[in-house]
Amino acid sequence: MERIKEIYAYREMICALVKRDLKGRYKGSVLGFLWSFLNPLLQLAVYTMVFSTIMRSGMKDYYLFLFVALIPWIFFSTSLTGGAGCILAQQDMVKKIYFPREVLPVSYVTSQFVNMLLGFLVILAVLICAGYPLRPGAVFCLPFLMAAEYVLALGFTFVMSAVMVYIRDLEYLLGIVMMAWQFLTPVMYAKEQAPEHVRWIFTINPMTGVITAYRDILYYGKMPKTDTLLSAAIVAAGVLFAGWYVFRRLQRRFAEEM
């Protein structure tokens, strides 16, 4: 609890780092922050063209089926791959200034989370225009689901950012791992389409329940199963505490390893 209070005391630093990341992402571009909305819109246009005319899947509005799962997956994937290097990227600060080192992973994941929220504004607008029913009861579950995914991403980012200080090869390995992880998560297909003998993988995959719940709420317009939400929250909390424990143990020698 003392550590949590200390991190909270540095909330202004976290906010400043988040703002710097969001502003710096499109620094020098003509449209600037508008790219946060244009990027998902352009992706949606590409998916619509590909899966409506070229690679017809036979599923109704497959581009939406994919998109409502892809935006949260991109947040999770980017948090891990980019967040893994957040300590090394600020090594001068880590060496010279005292602050809770958790501030760096928290600020990075938070900036990616804000970016995901902007993407969801595009998703909701497109779903409404396409005539998809957004049931209030189901949409009410969305903030809890987003919070669970945020906690899950933060837990993994704690581990990756700490280990990266000691093992720099993780940067190259992580890209391959995340690509494989995406194919083993029902992002581009429904979980029921997977062969029976490999479905155990989805059971142990912490992102399966998260993606399934997003799709239930936004694409199918129904309440996600209670056990899906509950298991997602429990797994996310477990990953966060485990990741934070690993981070706390490894951070003691950060300055020496840089």
XYZ file of N, CA and C in Angstrom:
774
model
N 0.825 -1.207 0.000
C 0.000 0.000 0.000
C 0.863 1.263 0.000
N 1.996 1.218 0.696
C 2.883 2.377 0.722
C 3.426 2.666 -0.672
N 3.732 1.589 -1.399
C 4.249 1.761 -2.757
C 3.178 2.341 -3.682
N 1.944 1.889 -3.514
C 0.843 2.409 -4.320
C 0.642 3.897 -4.045
N 0.729 4.280 -2.765
C 0.603 5.687 -2.400
C 1.723 6.520 -3.020
N 2.926 5.940 -3.053
C 4.064 6.655 -3.623
C 3.870 6.864 -5.128
N 3.401 5.811 -5.817
C 3.146 5.931 -7.254
C 2.057 6.975 -7.501
N 1.018 6.955 -6.667
C -0.064 7.930 -6.805
C 0.451 9.350 -6.602
N 1.427 9.511 -5.716
C 1.997 10.835 -5.468
C 2.707 11.375 -6.708
N 3.111 10.477 -7.603
C 3.786 10.876 -8.839
C 2.811 10.891 -10.024
N 1.520 11.054 -9.724
C 0.520 11.021 -10.791
C 0.706 12.146 -11.803
N 1.207 13.306 -11.361
C 1.437 14.400 -12.299
C 2.547 14.050 -13.284
N 3.544 13.307 -12.806
C 4.621 12.859 -13.689
C 4.077 11.870 -14.720
N 3.188 10.980 -14.270
C 2.574 10.013 -15.190
C 1.779 10.748 -16.256
N 0.977 11.733 -15.838
C 0.175 12.503 -16.790
C 1.068 13.246 -17.789
N 2.175 13.793 -17.295
C 3.086 14.529 -18.178
C 3.709 13.594 -19.209
N 4.088 12.390 -18.782
C 4.677 11.418 -19.713
C 3.659 10.939 -20.740
N 2.423 10.761 -20.292
C 1.358 10.346 -21.223
C 1.124 11.440 -22.263
N 1.032 12.688 -21.826
C 0.814 13.794 -22.756
C 1.983 13.918 -23.731
N 3.202 13.736 -23.218
C 4.370 13.832 -24.093
C 4.353 12.752 -25.164
N 3.955 11.546 -24.764
C 3.906 10.440 -25.721
C 2.834 10.680 -26.778
N 1.663 11.149 -26.343
C 0.571 11.384 -27.292
C 0.894 12.520 -28.254
N 1.525 13.577 -27.742
C 1.882 14.706 -28.597
C 3.038 14.358 -29.531
N 3.995 13.583 -29.002
C 5.177 13.244 -29.792
C 4.918 12.219 -30.867
N 3.828 11.475 -30.737
C 3.542 10.401 -31.691
C 3.381 10.946 -33.108
N 2.723 12.082 -33.251
C 2.481 12.643 -34.580
C 3.144 14.019 -34.729
N 4.188 14.225 -33.974
C 4.891 15.506 -34.024
C 5.481 15.729 -35.419
N 5.266 16.905 -35.955
C 5.800 17.228 -37.264
C 4.884 16.873 -38.411
N 3.835 16.107 -38.153
C 2.897 15.757 -39.220
C 1.899 16.895 -39.421
N 1.340 16.976 -40.606
C 0.428 18.078 -40.939
C -0.873 17.968 -40.153
N -1.425 16.755 -40.060
C -2.722 16.567 -39.409
C -2.607 16.367 -37.900
N -1.407 16.033 -37.444
C -1.184 15.923 -36.005
C -2.067 14.890 -35.324
N -2.752 15.330 -34.258
C -3.521 14.406 -33.418
C -4.712 13.786 -34.160
N -5.116 14.378 -35.267
C -6.228 13.823 -36.046
C -5.922 12.419 -36.555
N -4.635 12.082 -36.641
C -4.269 10.733 -37.083
C -4.773 9.668 -36.117
N -5.025 10.035 -34.883
C -5.575 9.079 -33.918
C -6.948 8.590 -34.350
N -7.678 9.438 -35.093
C -8.980 9.039 -35.625
C -8.863 8.517 -37.056
N -7.946 9.110 -37.821
C -7.810 8.712 -39.219
C -7.225 7.311 -39.365
N -6.302 6.950 -38.498
C -5.686 5.622 -38.584
C -6.720 4.497 -38.523
N -7.574 4.461 -37.477
C -8.590 3.399 -37.463
C -9.581 3.495 -38.613
N -9.903 4.716 -39.063
C -10.821 4.863 -40.193
C -10.219 4.297 -41.479
N -8.940 4.578 -41.701
C -8.267 4.062 -42.895
C -8.118 2.544 -42.822
N -7.817 2.023 -41.629
C -7.746 0.570 -41.466
C -9.098 -0.063 -41.771
N -10.150 0.560 -41.273
C -11.493 0.040 -41.514
C -11.817 0.036 -43.010
N -11.398 1.086 -43.717
C -11.638 1.156 -45.160
C -10.915 0.032 -45.893
N -9.686 -0.253 -45.471
C -8.917 -1.333 -46.099
C -9.574 -2.680 -45.843
N -9.962 -2.949 -44.594
C -10.602 -4.226 -44.260
C -11.922 -4.396 -45.004
N -12.659 -3.288 -45.138
C -13.930 -3.352 -45.856
C -13.706 -3.752 -47.308
N -12.719 -3.132 -47.943
C -12.430 -3.430 -49.339
C -11.947 -4.874 -49.511
N -11.014 -5.289 -48.646
C -10.415 -6.620 -48.787
C -11.435 -7.726 -48.527
N -12.154 -7.619 -47.414
C -13.026 -8.721 -47.000
C -14.447 -8.624 -47.552
N -14.746 -7.537 -48.262
C -16.060 -7.434 -48.896
C -16.006 -7.736 -50.388
N -14.829 -7.529 -50.989
C -14.736 -7.720 -52.440
C -13.689 -8.745 -52.852
N -12.578 -8.814 -52.149
C -11.475 -9.685 -52.574
C -11.511 -11.031 -51.865
N -11.467 -11.006 -50.543
C -11.442 -12.246 -49.755
C -12.750 -12.372 -48.982
N -13.786 -12.730 -49.659
C -15.092 -12.826 -49.008
C -15.116 -14.018 -48.057
N -15.430 -13.738 -46.810
C -15.393 -14.780 -45.785
C -16.730 -15.500 -45.642
N -17.798 -14.913 -46.169
C -19.120 -15.515 -46.004
C -19.795 -15.100 -44.714
N -19.092 -14.376 -43.858
C -19.649 -13.895 -42.590
C -20.182 -12.480 -42.785
N -21.306 -12.189 -42.182
C -21.898 -10.872 -42.317
C -20.968 -9.789 -41.770
N -20.699 -8.799 -42.616
C -19.849 -7.667 -42.218
C -18.598 -8.145 -41.490
N -17.850 -8.988 -42.169
C -16.652 -9.554 -41.536
C -15.673 -8.468 -41.105
N -15.616 -7.375 -41.851
C -14.686 -6.309 -41.496
C -14.986 -5.752 -40.107
N -16.283 -5.712 -39.729
C -16.632 -5.269 -38.386
C -16.349 -6.359 -37.355
N -16.616 -7.595 -37.733
C -16.297 -8.733 -36.879
C -14.817 -8.701 -36.494
N -13.972 -8.373 -37.472
C -12.527 -8.303 -37.240
C -12.139 -7.044 -36.484
N -12.733 -5.914 -36.874
C -12.282 -4.629 -36.362
C -12.549 -4.453 -34.872
N -13.706 -4.939 -34.393
C -14.033 -4.769 -32.972
C -13.087 -5.572 -32.083
N -12.415 -6.562 -32.650
C -11.438 -7.341 -31.887
C -10.020 -6.840 -32.127
N -9.786 -6.287 -33.315
C -8.431 -5.875 -33.676
C -7.972 -4.648 -32.896
N -8.855 -3.687 -32.681
C -8.472 -2.476 -31.946
C -8.004 -2.807 -30.528
N -8.745 -3.602 -29.741
C -8.218 -3.963 -28.414
C -6.969 -4.827 -28.488
N -6.854 -5.657 -29.540
C -5.636 -6.468 -29.655
C -4.419 -5.581 -29.940
N -4.595 -4.580 -30.793
C -3.485 -3.670 -31.096
C -3.017 -2.961 -29.831
N -3.975 -2.545 -28.991
C -3.598 -1.923 -27.712
C -2.755 -2.873 -26.878
N -3.208 -4.105 -26.738
C -2.493 -5.082 -25.922
C -1.110 -5.376 -26.508
N -1.046 -5.613 -27.805
C 0.209 -5.952 -28.459
C 1.206 -4.802 -28.396
N 0.736 -3.587 -28.673
C 1.614 -2.419 -28.657
C 2.120 -2.125 -27.251
N 1.270 -2.340 -26.253
C 1.688 -2.116 -24.863
C 2.865 -3.006 -24.506
N 2.822 -4.257 -24.956
C 3.886 -5.197 -24.620
C 5.150 -4.947 -25.433
N 4.988 -4.806 -26.756
C 6.168 -4.663 -27.608
C 6.858 -3.317 -27.399
N 6.063 -2.246 -27.315
C 6.647 -0.931 -27.092
C 7.016 -0.704 -25.639
N 6.166 -1.198 -24.733
C 6.422 -1.012 -23.307
C 7.630 -1.776 -22.812
N 8.024 -2.817 -23.521
C 9.190 -3.592 -23.103
C 10.455 -2.734 -23.050
N 10.509 -1.721 -23.902
C 11.704 -0.876 -23.928
C 11.547 0.450 -23.212
N 10.471 0.611 -22.429
C 10.209 1.923 -21.822
C 11.230 2.288 -20.744
N 11.798 1.307 -20.053
C 12.822 1.608 -19.049
C 14.129 2.008 -19.729
N 14.530 1.234 -20.735
C 15.768 1.532 -21.456
C 15.674 2.861 -22.182
N 14.500 3.191 -22.688
C 14.333 4.453 -23.420
C 14.527 5.662 -22.511
N 14.310 5.480 -21.215
C 14.455 6.584 -20.252
C 15.617 6.311 -19.293
N 16.656 5.663 -19.800
C 17.740 5.258 -18.902
C 18.465 6.430 -18.257
N 18.573 7.564 -18.950
C 19.211 8.733 -18.326
C 18.412 9.202 -17.120
N 17.102 9.195 -17.248
C 16.240 9.585 -16.145
C 16.348 8.588 -14.989
N 16.395 7.289 -15.335
C 16.479 6.245 -14.315
C 17.778 6.352 -13.533
N 18.860 6.707 -14.211
C 20.176 6.787 -13.558
C 20.327 8.014 -12.671
N 19.674 9.114 -13.043
C 19.952 10.394 -12.383
C 18.879 10.871 -11.413
N 17.642 10.423 -11.608
C 16.532 10.971 -10.819
C 15.838 9.842 -10.063
N 15.461 10.123 -8.815
C 14.665 9.134 -8.087
C 13.183 9.362 -8.357
N 12.504 8.285 -8.690
C 11.057 8.229 -8.798
C 10.675 6.750 -8.848
N 9.472 6.404 -8.501
C 9.075 4.992 -8.599
C 9.189 4.529 -10.050
N 9.981 3.498 -10.290
C 10.232 3.060 -11.662
C 8.962 2.553 -12.347
N 7.965 2.182 -11.553
C 6.692 1.736 -12.123
C 6.007 2.832 -12.941
N 6.391 4.077 -12.686
C 5.798 5.204 -13.394
C 5.956 5.046 -14.916
N 7.087 4.517 -15.361
C 7.361 4.424 -16.796
C 6.450 3.417 -17.502
N 6.334 2.153 -17.006
C 5.369 1.249 -17.642
C 3.927 1.744 -17.543
N 3.565 2.316 -16.397
C 2.189 2.806 -16.219
C 1.877 3.906 -17.235
N 2.793 4.845 -17.405
C 2.549 5.951 -18.337
C 2.490 5.456 -19.776
N 3.347 4.488 -20.124
C 3.341 3.999 -21.507
C 2.040 3.263 -21.819
N 1.633 2.361 -20.933
C 0.400 1.603 -21.161
C -0.800 2.547 -21.170
N -0.778 3.557 -20.331
C -1.887 4.518 -20.285
C -1.999 5.296 -21.590
N -0.866 5.683 -22.169
C -0.919 6.413 -23.441
C -1.481 5.535 -24.552
N -1.129 4.239 -24.539
C -1.694 3.312 -25.529
C -3.192 3.102 -25.280
N -3.578 3.120 -24.018
C -4.992 2.955 -23.664
C -5.820 4.131 -24.175
N -5.286 5.340 -24.025
C -5.979 6.525 -24.533
C -6.143 6.422 -26.047
N -5.103 5.937 -26.709
C -5.170 5.764 -28.158
C -6.257 4.754 -28.537
N -6.390 3.678 -27.731
C -7.433 2.695 -27.989
C -8.817 3.313 -27.804
N -8.990 4.146 -26.797
C -10.281 4.793 -26.568
C -10.689 5.651 -27.757
N -9.726 6.332 -28.362
C -10.020 7.133 -29.550
C -10.440 6.230 -30.709
N -9.798 5.059 -30.798
C -10.187 4.099 -31.817
C -11.598 3.586 -31.602
N -11.992 3.433 -30.347
C -13.335 2.950 -30.046
C -14.406 3.976 -30.397
N -14.062 5.245 -30.375
C -15.019 6.263 -30.819
C -15.364 6.044 -32.296
N -14.344 5.676 -33.062
C -14.568 5.378 -34.483
C -15.419 4.118 -34.625
N -15.091 3.083 -33.850
C -15.842 1.821 -33.920
C -17.319 2.054 -33.613
N -17.597 2.760 -32.515
C -18.987 2.990 -32.115
C -19.748 3.774 -33.174
N -19.097 4.776 -33.765
C -19.751 5.569 -34.802
C -20.081 4.702 -36.016
N -19.145 3.835 -36.417
C -19.362 2.969 -37.582
C -20.460 1.948 -37.289
N -20.464 1.381 -36.084
C -21.497 0.404 -35.726
C -22.889 1.032 -35.756
N -22.998 2.245 -35.257
C -24.288 2.942 -35.262
C -24.739 3.224 -36.693
N -23.795 3.680 -37.532
C -24.128 3.974 -38.930
C -24.507 2.705 -39.695
N -23.892 1.574 -39.302
C -24.174 0.301 -39.979
C -25.443 -0.358 -39.455
N -26.066 0.243 -38.449
C -27.329 -0.276 -37.936
C -27.198 -1.391 -36.928
N -26.020 -1.513 -36.304
C -25.838 -2.551 -35.293
C -26.425 -2.082 -33.964
N -27.181 -2.952 -33.294
C -27.797 -2.550 -32.022
C -26.769 -2.518 -30.893
N -26.684 -1.396 -30.207
C -25.805 -1.278 -29.045
C -26.694 -1.280 -27.804
N -26.859 -2.432 -27.226
C -27.746 -2.556 -26.071
C -27.116 -1.916 -24.845
N -27.867 -1.057 -24.161
C -27.316 -0.342 -23.004
C -26.705 -1.266 -21.956
N -27.369 -2.392 -21.681
C -26.849 -3.320 -20.677
C -25.505 -3.883 -21.061
N -25.339 -4.201 -22.349
C -24.073 -4.753 -22.828
C -22.991 -3.675 -22.842
N -23.353 -2.478 -23.342
C -22.373 -1.388 -23.403
C -21.916 -0.996 -22.006
N -22.781 -1.143 -21.020
C -22.429 -0.831 -19.628
C -21.256 -1.693 -19.149
N -21.120 -2.888 -19.717
C -20.026 -3.795 -19.335
C -18.696 -3.385 -19.961
N -18.749 -2.517 -20.984
C -17.548 -2.165 -21.737
C -16.458 -1.520 -20.874
N -16.773 -0.533 -19.996
C -15.715 0.050 -19.163
C -15.030 -0.968 -18.256
N -15.791 -1.930 -17.715
C -15.191 -2.954 -16.857
C -14.266 -3.858 -17.664
N -14.677 -4.161 -18.891
C -13.845 -4.984 -19.760
C -12.567 -4.245 -20.146
N -12.692 -2.979 -20.462
C -11.512 -2.174 -20.806
C -10.548 -2.075 -19.630
N -11.108 -1.909 -18.433
C -10.268 -1.840 -17.238
C -9.520 -3.150 -17.020
N -10.203 -4.273 -17.249
C -9.555 -5.581 -17.097
C -8.427 -5.743 -18.105
N -8.658 -5.310 -19.345
C -7.591 -5.431 -20.349
C -6.425 -4.507 -20.020
N -6.727 -3.316 -19.525
C -5.661 -2.383 -19.121
C -4.788 -3.009 -18.040
N -5.417 -3.590 -17.043
C -4.682 -4.231 -15.942
C -3.856 -5.397 -16.467
N -4.432 -6.185 -17.365
C -3.720 -7.323 -17.942
C -2.491 -6.857 -18.723
N -2.671 -5.841 -19.573
C -1.559 -5.305 -20.363
C -0.478 -4.725 -19.460
N -0.884 -4.046 -18.392
C 0.087 -3.447 -17.476
C 0.897 -4.520 -16.763
N 0.248 -5.601 -16.349
C 0.958 -6.679 -15.688
C 2.031 -7.289 -16.565
N 1.691 -7.573 -17.821
C 2.680 -8.129 -18.748
C 3.777 -7.113 -19.070
N 3.412 -5.844 -19.174
C 4.400 -4.812 -19.481
C 5.389 -4.639 -18.338
N 4.936 -4.775 -17.102
C 5.859 -4.754 -15.958
C 6.950 -5.803 -16.144
N 6.545 -7.013 -16.489
C 7.505 -8.106 -16.657
C 8.442 -7.826 -17.821
N 7.873 -7.486 -18.976
C 8.683 -7.306 -20.186
C 9.675 -6.156 -20.038
N 9.231 -5.046 -19.472
C 10.120 -3.883 -19.337
C 11.266 -4.160 -18.372
N 11.006 -4.948 -17.329
C 12.056 -5.276 -16.366
C 13.045 -6.278 -16.941
N 12.536 -7.306 -17.595
C 13.410 -8.337 -18.164
C 14.257 -7.770 -19.294
N 13.696 -6.825 -20.052
C 14.404 -6.240 -21.189
C 15.704 -5.549 -20.770
N 15.735 -5.012 -19.558
C 16.946 -4.350 -19.063
C 18.098 -5.347 -18.977
N 17.788 -6.596 -18.658
C 18.806 -7.632 -18.484
C 19.043 -8.440 -19.760
N 17.982 -8.649 -20.540
C 18.086 -9.468 -21.745
C 17.594 -8.632 -22.926
N 18.521 -8.013 -23.644
C 18.146 -7.111 -24.738
C 17.583 -7.863 -25.945
N 17.908 -9.153 -26.056
C 17.393 -9.938 -27.185
C 15.870 -10.076 -27.143
N 15.282 -9.782 -25.996
C 13.826 -9.887 -25.869
C 13.117 -8.993 -26.874
N 13.756 -7.885 -27.245
C 13.154 -6.957 -28.212
C 12.837 -7.657 -29.526
N 13.737 -8.531 -29.970
C 13.556 -9.207 -31.253
C 12.644 -10.427 -31.110
N 12.729 -11.087 -29.976
C 11.908 -12.270 -29.749
C 10.443 -11.899 -29.554
N 10.201 -10.766 -28.942
C 8.844 -10.374 -28.576
C 7.956 -10.164 -29.805
N 8.526 -9.646 -30.879
C 7.743 -9.445 -32.090
C 7.196 -10.753 -32.640
N 8.026 -11.799 -32.615
C 7.604 -13.118 -33.086
C 6.557 -13.708 -32.149
N 6.786 -13.554 -30.851
C 5.851 -14.090 -29.854
C 4.476 -13.452 -30.009
N 4.449 -12.134 -30.191
C 3.158 -11.447 -30.304
C 2.438 -11.811 -31.597
N 3.192 -12.052 -32.666
C 2.560 -12.475 -33.913
C 1.903 -13.842 -33.737
N 2.639 -14.762 -33.101
C 2.074 -16.094 -32.841
C 0.895 -16.002 -31.889
N 1.014 -15.146 -30.883
C -0.062 -14.975 -29.897
C -1.334 -14.483 -30.570
N -1.190 -13.575 -31.543
C -2.374 -13.066 -32.238
C -3.095 -14.179 -32.993
N -2.343 -15.047 -33.639
C -2.963 -16.142 -34.389
C -3.596 -17.183 -33.471
N -3.134 -17.229 -32.215
C -3.691 -18.171 -31.250
C -4.777 -17.522 -30.389
N -5.182 -16.322 -30.767
C -6.273 -15.596 -30.114
C -7.373 -15.399 -31.147
N -8.635 -15.582 -30.791
C -9.718 -15.454 -31.784
C -9.984 -14.016 -32.208
N -8.978 -13.413 -32.844
C -9.115 -12.061 -33.363
C -9.671 -12.086 -34.783
N -9.098 -12.931 -35.621
C -9.482 -12.984 -37.037
C -10.501 -14.075 -37.333
N -10.874 -14.810 -36.327
C -11.845 -15.891 -36.506
C -12.582 -16.104 -35.186
N -13.674 -16.831 -35.253
C -14.417 -17.160 -34.040
C -13.759 -18.350 -33.346
N -13.844 -18.368 -32.050
C -13.226 -19.455 -31.279
C -13.766 -20.818 -31.699
N -15.036 -20.866 -32.089
C -15.664 -22.131 -32.468
C -15.105 -22.705 -33.765
N -14.419 -21.885 -34.559
C -13.849 -22.358 -35.814
C -12.559 -23.150 -35.619
N -11.963 -23.043 -34.448
C -10.708 -23.750 -34.193
C -10.965 -25.247 -34.036
N -10.044 -26.089 -34.500
C -10.205 -27.537 -34.334
C -10.327 -27.916 -32.860
N -11.070 -28.957 -32.597
C -11.350 -29.380 -31.220
C -10.082 -29.665 -30.431
N -9.078 -30.259 -31.084
C -7.883 -30.711 -30.351
C -6.938 -29.566 -29.951
N -7.183 -28.354 -30.448
C -6.320 -27.230 -30.063
C -7.060 -26.191 -29.218
N -8.292 -26.462 -28.872
C -9.069 -25.454 -28.124
C -8.567 -25.248 -26.700
N -7.777 -26.184 -26.213
C -7.197 -25.996 -24.873
C -6.299 -24.760 -24.834
N -5.735 -24.406 -26.005
C -4.875 -23.221 -26.070
C -5.679 -21.972 -25.726
N -6.931 -21.918 -26.199
C -7.768 -20.758 -25.929
C -8.160 -20.682 -24.459
N -8.214 -21.845 -23.817
C -8.567 -21.875 -22.399
C -7.490 -21.221 -21.547
N -6.218 -21.433 -21.905
C -5.115 -20.877 -21.114
C -4.665 -19.507 -21.620
N -5.225 -19.076 -22.742
C -4.869 -17.776 -23.305
C -5.657 -16.675 -22.594
N -4.995 -15.774 -21.868
C -5.732 -14.752 -21.103
C -6.475 -13.746 -21.976
N -6.119 -13.654 -23.255
C -6.780 -12.696 -24.135
C -8.031 -13.267 -24.788
N -8.249 -14.568 -24.681
C -9.421 -15.174 -25.320
C -10.714 -14.598 -24.764
N -10.842 -14.578 -23.448
C -12.056 -14.061 -22.827
C -12.263 -12.586 -23.111
N -11.170 -11.826 -23.151
C -11.263 -10.385 -23.402
C -11.798 -10.121 -24.803
N -11.206 -10.769 -25.800
C -11.623 -10.569 -27.190
C -13.050 -11.070 -27.401
N -13.377 -12.209 -26.815
C -14.730 -12.762 -26.939
C -15.761 -11.799 -26.370
N -15.461 -11.204 -25.228
C -16.398 -10.271 -24.594
C -16.575 -9.002 -25.434
N -15.481 -8.468 -25.990
C -15.595 -7.293 -26.861
C -16.513 -7.597 -28.043
N -16.334 -8.763 -28.620
C -17.126 -9.119 -29.807
C -18.594 -9.334 -29.441
N -18.842 -9.937 -28.284
C -20.230 -10.116 -27.834
C -20.929 -8.775 -27.676
N -20.241 -7.818 -27.056
C -20.844 -6.519 -26.768
C -21.072 -5.707 -28.039
N -20.054 -5.647 -28.894
C -20.091 -4.715 -30.023
C -20.624 -5.329 -31.313
N -20.233 -6.553 -31.623
C -20.644 -7.146 -32.897
C -21.983 -7.869 -32.782
N -22.116 -8.680 -31.727
C -23.357 -9.437 -31.556
C -24.414 -8.655 -30.787
N -24.002 -7.582 -30.118
C -24.957 -6.757 -29.391
C -25.619 -7.481 -28.239
N -24.867 -8.275 -27.500
C -25.442 -9.025 -26.391
C -24.537 -8.932 -25.170
N -25.096 -9.281 -24.029
C -24.327 -9.274 -22.794
C -23.269 -10.373 -22.835
N -22.028 -10.054 -22.494
C -21.032 -11.119 -22.399
C -21.349 -12.031 -21.221
N -20.907 -13.256 -21.299
C -21.170 -14.191 -20.213
C -20.492 -13.712 -18.928
N -21.185 -13.900 -17.826
C -20.645 -13.456 -16.534
C -19.334 -14.140 -16.214
N -19.248 -15.450 -16.491
C -18.008 -16.159 -16.183
C -16.856 -15.689 -17.060
N -17.164 -15.205 -18.276
C -16.114 -14.665 -19.150
C -15.531 -13.392 -18.555
N -16.411 -12.486 -18.129
C -15.940 -11.242 -17.512
C -15.212 -11.500 -16.206
N -15.768 -12.398 -15.407
C -15.171 -12.687 -14.102
C -13.794 -13.310 -14.246
N -13.668 -14.276 -15.163
C -12.370 -14.927 -15.364
C -11.354 -13.939 -15.924
N -11.808 -13.024 -16.821
C -10.905 -12.011 -17.371
C -10.382 -11.102 -16.267
N -11.274 -10.708 -15.341
C -10.876 -9.823 -14.238
C -9.917 -10.528 -13.282
N -10.194 -11.783 -12.973
C -9.344 -12.542 -12.043
C -7.961 -12.770 -12.638
N -7.928 -13.176 -13.902
C -6.639 -13.413 -14.570
C -5.853 -12.114 -14.665
N -6.533 -11.010 -15.015
C -5.856 -9.719 -15.124
C -5.240 -9.301 -13.786
N -5.989 -9.466 -12.703
C -5.474 -9.111 -11.379
C -4.280 -9.983 -11.012
N -4.371 -11.284 -11.329
C -3.258 -12.196 -11.036
C -2.010 -11.833 -11.813
N -2.175 -11.495 -13.105
C -1.029 -11.112 -13.936
C -0.424 -9.805 -13.436
N -1.267 -8.867 -13.021
C -0.759 -7.589 -12.522
C 0.102 -7.787 -11.281
N -0.396 -8.533 -10.309
C 0.371 -8.725 -9.076
C 1.649 -9.519 -9.329
N 1.574 -10.533 -10.195
C 2.777 -11.307 -10.523
C 3.781 -10.432 -11.269
N 3.285 -9.645 -12.226
C 4.171 -8.773 -12.991
C 4.806 -7.703 -12.130
N 4.019 -7.141 -11.222
C 4.556 -6.112 -10.325
C 5.603 -6.703 -9.383
N 5.372 -7.924 -8.918
C 6.341 -8.588 -8.038
C 7.665 -8.784 -8.764
N 7.614 -9.271 -9.996
C 8.833 -9.475 -10.787
C 9.537 -8.137 -11.012
N 8.760 -7.118 -11.334
C 9.330 -5.789 -11.578
C 10.043 -5.269 -10.334
N 9.395 -5.407 -9.181
C 9.992 -4.922 -7.933
C 11.305 -5.633 -7.622
N 11.373 -6.925 -7.923
C 12.593 -7.690 -7.658
C 13.727 -7.305 -8.606
N 13.387 -7.032 -9.856
C 14.421 -6.778 -10.857
C 14.861 -5.316 -10.916
N 14.040 -4.404 -10.428
C 14.361 -2.990 -10.578
C 15.558 -2.554 -9.730
N 15.955 -3.369 -8.766
C 17.034 -2.998 -7.850
C 18.360 -2.774 -8.573
N 18.539 -3.455 -9.707
C 19.819 -3.360 -10.412
C 19.665 -2.712 -11.795
N 18.598 -1.971 -11.982
C 18.385 -1.317 -13.274
C 19.560 -0.428 -13.642
N 19.938 0.471 -12.735
C 20.985 1.432 -13.030
C 22.310 0.744 -13.348
N 22.605 -0.365 -12.669
C 23.862 -1.075 -12.898
C 23.890 -1.755 -14.265
N 22.740 -2.209 -14.732
C 22.672 -2.967 -15.983
C 22.609 -2.070 -17.211
N 22.389 -0.773 -17.029
C 22.247 0.122 -18.176
C 23.605 0.683 -18.614
